[in-house]
Amino acid sequence: MFTGIVTEVGRISAIAAKGDTRVTVACAMDPAKIAIGASIACSGVCLTVVDRGGTAGESWFAVDVSGETIRRTAPAQWHEGASLNLEPALKLGDELGGHIVTGHVDAVGQVVSVDRIGGSWHVVVSAPAELAPYITAKGSITVDGVSLTVNDLADQPDGACHFMLNIIPHTAEVTTLGTLAPGREVNLEIDVLARYLKRMQSLAAAG
């Protein structure tokens, strides 16, 4: 379980085919505090640590990424040199600073536009039709592992929706969202509460 509050930006330093894809991520975490088998969200994808090393400030960890995971997530993040938003799993007693995030990507969205307004970035993202019913103004959504609030949305004729985000300077600086550009694909995870409410609504309608 995660909160969508990114602790740092890591970088893929190596990729190797070992059955699944072995991805090594360079980061600043203390390797002594990274347990083998621990979960780390990598741009919104929950992955299991299979190896780690280095020293605090110059460490690395390795994860195995299945073909199914690569197929269902933004492809641009799985190459050497790619930057990843990192968040270790919640521990008992940790502050829930964002919202409840599972680290299971629901779909890949695409950035429609990015405009600088004042000191912030106004970002519009297109979400596919299957996700549209779960997205609402002032609701929460996770974009590349970052917990964000939907400012507004516009339904599209094909059933998709465009939702609007406001990225403040701090968020842009400490995550990869400061590099968003039109056409960029991003990992989307809907609010887990919205998922359950939609299911309950569907059952009630069927009854």
CSV table of C-alpha atoms in Angstrom, one decimal:
chain,number,residue,atom,x,y,z
A,1,MET,CA,0.0,0.0,0.0
A,2,PHE,CA,1.2,3.5,-0.9
A,3,THR,CA,0.1,7.1,-0.6
A,4,GLY,CA,1.2,8.6,-3.9
A,5,ILE,CA,3.7,10.9,-2.1
A,6,VAL,CA,7.0,10.4,-4.0
A,7,THR,CA,10.1,10.2,-1.8
A,8,GLU,CA,12.7,10.6,-4.6
A,9,VAL,CA,13.3,10.3,-8.3
A,10,GLY,CA,15.4,7.3,-9.3
A,11,ARG,CA,17.0,6.4,-12.6
A,12,ILE,CA,17.2,3.1,-14.5
A,13,SER,CA,20.9,2.3,-14.7
A,14,ALA,CA,20.6,-1.2,-16.3
A,15,ILE,CA,18.1,-3.5,-18.0
A,16,ALA,CA,18.7,-7.2,-18.6
A,17,ALA,CA,16.5,-10.1,-19.9
A,18,LYS,CA,16.4,-12.8,-17.2
A,19,GLY,CA,13.1,-14.6,-17.9
A,20,ASP,CA,11.4,-11.5,-16.9
A,21,THR,CA,13.1,-8.1,-17.3
A,22,ARG,CA,15.6,-7.3,-14.6
A,23,VAL,CA,15.6,-3.6,-14.0
A,24,THR,CA,18.2,-1.9,-11.8
A,25,VAL,CA,17.3,1.5,-10.4
A,26,ALA,CA,19.9,4.0,-9.1
A,27,CYS,CA,18.7,6.0,-6.1
A,28,ALA,CA,19.7,7.7,-2.8
A,29,MET,CA,18.0,5.3,-0.4
A,30,ASP,CA,19.9,3.6,2.4
A,31,PRO,CA,20.4,0.1,1.1
A,32,ALA,CA,20.5,-1.2,4.7
A,33,LYS,CA,16.8,-0.1,5.0
A,34,ILE,CA,15.7,-1.8,1.7
A,35,ALA,CA,14.7,-5.3,2.5
A,36,ILE,CA,14.8,-8.1,-0.1
A,37,GLY,CA,11.1,-8.8,-0.9
A,38,ALA,CA,10.1,-5.2,0.0
A,39,SER,CA,7.6,-3.3,-2.3
A,40,ILE,CA,8.6,-0.1,-4.0
A,41,ALA,CA,6.3,1.8,-6.3
A,42,CYS,CA,8.2,2.8,-9.5
A,43,SER,CA,6.2,5.5,-11.3
A,44,GLY,CA,3.0,4.0,-9.9
A,45,VAL,CA,4.0,0.3,-10.5
A,46,CYS,CA,4.3,-1.8,-7.4
A,47,LEU,CA,7.5,-4.0,-7.8
A,48,THR,CA,9.4,-6.3,-5.5
A,49,VAL,CA,13.0,-5.8,-4.6
A,50,VAL,CA,15.1,-8.8,-5.5
A,51,ASP,CA,18.6,-7.3,-4.9
A,52,ARG,CA,20.2,-4.1,-3.6
A,53,GLY,CA,23.5,-2.6,-2.9
A,54,GLY,CA,25.7,0.6,-2.8
A,55,THR,CA,25.7,3.1,0.1
A,56,ALA,CA,23.3,5.7,1.3
A,57,GLY,CA,23.1,8.5,-1.2
A,58,GLU,CA,24.5,6.3,-4.0
A,59,SER,CA,22.6,3.0,-3.8
A,60,TRP,CA,20.6,0.8,-6.2
A,61,PHE,CA,18.0,-1.8,-6.1
A,62,ALA,CA,16.8,-4.4,-8.7
A,63,VAL,CA,13.3,-5.6,-9.5
A,64,ASP,CA,12.0,-8.2,-12.0
A,65,VAL,CA,9.3,-6.8,-14.3
A,66,SER,CA,7.0,-9.2,-16.1
A,67,GLY,CA,6.0,-8.9,-19.7
A,68,GLU,CA,2.4,-8.3,-18.6
A,69,THR,CA,3.4,-5.4,-16.4
A,70,ILE,CA,5.4,-3.8,-19.3
A,71,ARG,CA,2.5,-4.3,-21.7
A,72,ARG,CA,0.0,-2.6,-19.3
A,73,THR,CA,2.2,0.4,-18.4
A,74,ALA,CA,3.7,3.4,-20.1
A,75,PRO,CA,6.4,1.9,-22.3
A,76,ALA,CA,8.8,4.9,-22.2
A,77,GLN,CA,9.6,4.2,-18.6
A,78,TRP,CA,11.2,0.8,-19.3
A,79,HIS,CA,14.5,1.9,-20.8
A,80,GLU,CA,18.0,2.7,-19.5
A,81,GLY,CA,18.3,6.2,-18.3
A,82,ALA,CA,14.5,6.7,-17.7
A,83,SER,CA,13.6,8.5,-14.5
A,84,LEU,CA,11.1,6.9,-12.1
A,85,ASN,CA,9.1,8.3,-9.2
A,86,LEU,CA,9.9,6.2,-6.2
A,87,GLU,CA,7.9,5.5,-3.1
A,88,PRO,CA,8.6,2.7,-0.5
A,89,ALA,CA,5.5,0.8,0.8
A,90,LEU,CA,3.7,2.3,3.8
A,91,LYS,CA,4.8,1.1,7.3
A,92,LEU,CA,2.4,1.0,10.3
A,93,GLY,CA,2.2,4.4,11.7
A,94,ASP,CA,3.3,6.3,8.6
A,95,GLU,CA,1.4,9.5,7.7
A,96,LEU,CA,-1.2,9.0,4.9
A,97,GLY,CA,-0.3,12.2,3.1
A,98,GLY,CA,-1.9,11.6,-0.3
A,99,HIS,CA,-4.6,9.0,-0.8
A,100,ILE,CA,-4.7,5.2,-0.7
A,101,VAL,CA,-2.7,3.8,-3.7
A,102,THR,CA,-2.3,0.1,-4.5
A,103,GLY,CA,0.5,0.4,-7.1
A,104,HIS,CA,-1.6,-1.4,-9.7
A,105,VAL,CA,-1.9,0.6,-12.9
A,106,ASP,CA,-5.4,0.7,-14.3
A,107,ALA,CA,-4.6,2.1,-17.7
A,108,VAL,CA,-2.2,4.2,-19.6
A,109,GLY,CA,-3.2,7.8,-20.3
A,110,GLN,CA,-1.7,10.4,-22.6
A,111,VAL,CA,-0.8,14.1,-21.9
A,112,VAL,CA,-2.9,16.4,-24.1
A,113,SER,CA,-1.5,19.7,-23.2
A,114,VAL,CA,0.8,21.4,-20.7
A,115,ASP,CA,0.6,25.2,-20.0
A,116,ARG,CA,2.5,27.3,-17.6
A,117,ILE,CA,0.0,29.5,-15.6
A,118,GLY,CA,1.6,31.6,-12.9
A,119,GLY,CA,4.2,29.4,-11.2
A,120,SER,CA,2.3,26.2,-11.8
A,121,TRP,CA,1.7,23.8,-14.7
A,122,HIS,CA,-1.9,23.2,-16.0
A,123,VAL,CA,-1.9,19.7,-17.4
A,124,VAL,CA,-4.6,18.0,-19.4
A,125,VAL,CA,-4.5,14.2,-19.6
A,126,SER,CA,-6.7,11.9,-21.7
A,127,ALA,CA,-8.0,8.8,-19.9
A,128,PRO,CA,-9.5,5.9,-21.9
A,129,ALA,CA,-13.2,5.2,-21.9
A,130,GLU,CA,-13.0,2.3,-19.4
A,131,LEU,CA,-11.6,4.7,-16.7
A,132,ALA,CA,-13.8,7.7,-17.4
A,133,PRO,CA,-16.7,6.7,-15.0
A,134,TYR,CA,-14.2,6.5,-12.1
A,135,ILE,CA,-12.8,10.0,-12.5
A,136,THR,CA,-14.5,13.1,-11.0
A,137,ALA,CA,-13.7,16.7,-10.3
A,138,LYS,CA,-12.1,17.2,-6.9
A,139,GLY,CA,-11.4,13.4,-6.7
A,140,SER,CA,-8.0,11.8,-6.4
A,141,ILE,CA,-6.0,10.1,-9.2
A,142,THR,CA,-2.5,8.8,-9.3
A,143,VAL,CA,-0.4,9.8,-12.3
A,144,ASP,CA,3.0,8.1,-12.6
A,145,GLY,CA,2.8,7.3,-8.9
A,146,VAL,CA,2.0,10.8,-7.8
A,147,SER,CA,-1.2,11.5,-5.8
A,148,LEU,CA,-3.1,14.4,-7.5
A,149,THR,CA,-6.5,16.1,-7.3
A,150,VAL,CA,-8.6,16.4,-10.5
A,151,ASN,CA,-9.5,20.0,-11.0
A,152,ASP,CA,-12.0,19.5,-13.7
A,153,LEU,CA,-12.9,17.1,-16.5
A,154,ALA,CA,-14.5,17.0,-20.0
A,155,ASP,CA,-16.1,13.9,-21.4
A,156,GLN,CA,-15.3,13.1,-25.0
A,157,PRO,CA,-17.5,11.8,-27.8
A,158,ASP,CA,-15.7,8.5,-27.9
A,159,GLY,CA,-16.3,7.8,-24.2
A,160,ALA,CA,-12.8,8.9,-23.1
A,161,CYS,CA,-12.4,11.9,-20.8
A,162,HIS,CA,-9.9,14.7,-20.5
A,163,PHE,CA,-9.1,15.6,-16.9
A,164,MET,CA,-7.2,18.7,-15.7
A,165,LEU,CA,-4.5,18.9,-13.1
A,166,ASN,CA,-2.6,21.7,-11.5
A,167,ILE,CA,1.1,20.8,-10.8
A,168,ILE,CA,2.6,23.2,-8.3
A,169,PRO,CA,6.3,24.0,-8.5
A,170,HIS,CA,7.3,21.8,-5.6
A,171,THR,CA,5.6,18.7,-7.1
A,172,ALA,CA,7.2,19.5,-10.5
A,173,GLU,CA,10.7,19.7,-8.9
A,174,VAL,CA,10.6,16.6,-6.8
A,175,THR,CA,8.9,14.2,-9.3
A,176,THR,CA,9.1,13.5,-13.0
A,177,LEU,CA,5.9,15.5,-13.6
A,178,GLY,CA,7.9,18.6,-14.3
A,179,THR,CA,9.0,17.0,-17.6
A,180,LEU,CA,5.5,16.2,-18.9
A,181,ALA,CA,4.9,17.2,-22.5
A,182,PRO,CA,2.0,16.6,-25.0
A,183,GLY,CA,2.0,13.1,-26.3
A,184,ARG,CA,3.7,11.6,-23.2
A,185,GLU,CA,2.1,8.4,-21.9
A,186,VAL,CA,1.5,8.1,-18.2
A,187,ASN,CA,0.5,5.4,-15.7
A,188,LEU,CA,-3.0,6.0,-14.2
A,189,GLU,CA,-4.5,4.5,-11.1
A,190,ILE,CA,-8.0,5.5,-10.1
A,191,ASP,CA,-9.0,6.1,-6.5
A,192,VAL,CA,-9.7,2.7,-4.8
A,193,LEU,CA,-12.8,4.2,-3.2
A,194,ALA,CA,-14.2,5.2,-6.6
A,195,ARG,CA,-13.7,1.6,-7.8
A,196,TYR,CA,-15.8,0.2,-5.0
A,197,LEU,CA,-18.5,2.8,-5.4
A,198,LYS,CA,-18.8,2.1,-9.1
A,199,ARG,CA,-19.1,-1.6,-8.4
A,200,MET,CA,-21.8,-1.0,-5.8
A,201,GLN,CA,-23.7,1.2,-8.2
A,202,SER,CA,-23.5,-1.4,-11.0
A,203,LEU,CA,-24.8,-4.1,-8.7
A,204,ALA,CA,-27.6,-1.9,-7.5
A,205,ALA,CA,-28.6,-1.1,-11.1
A,206,ALA,CA,-28.5,-4.8,-12.0
A,207,GLY,CA,-30.8,-5.7,-9.1
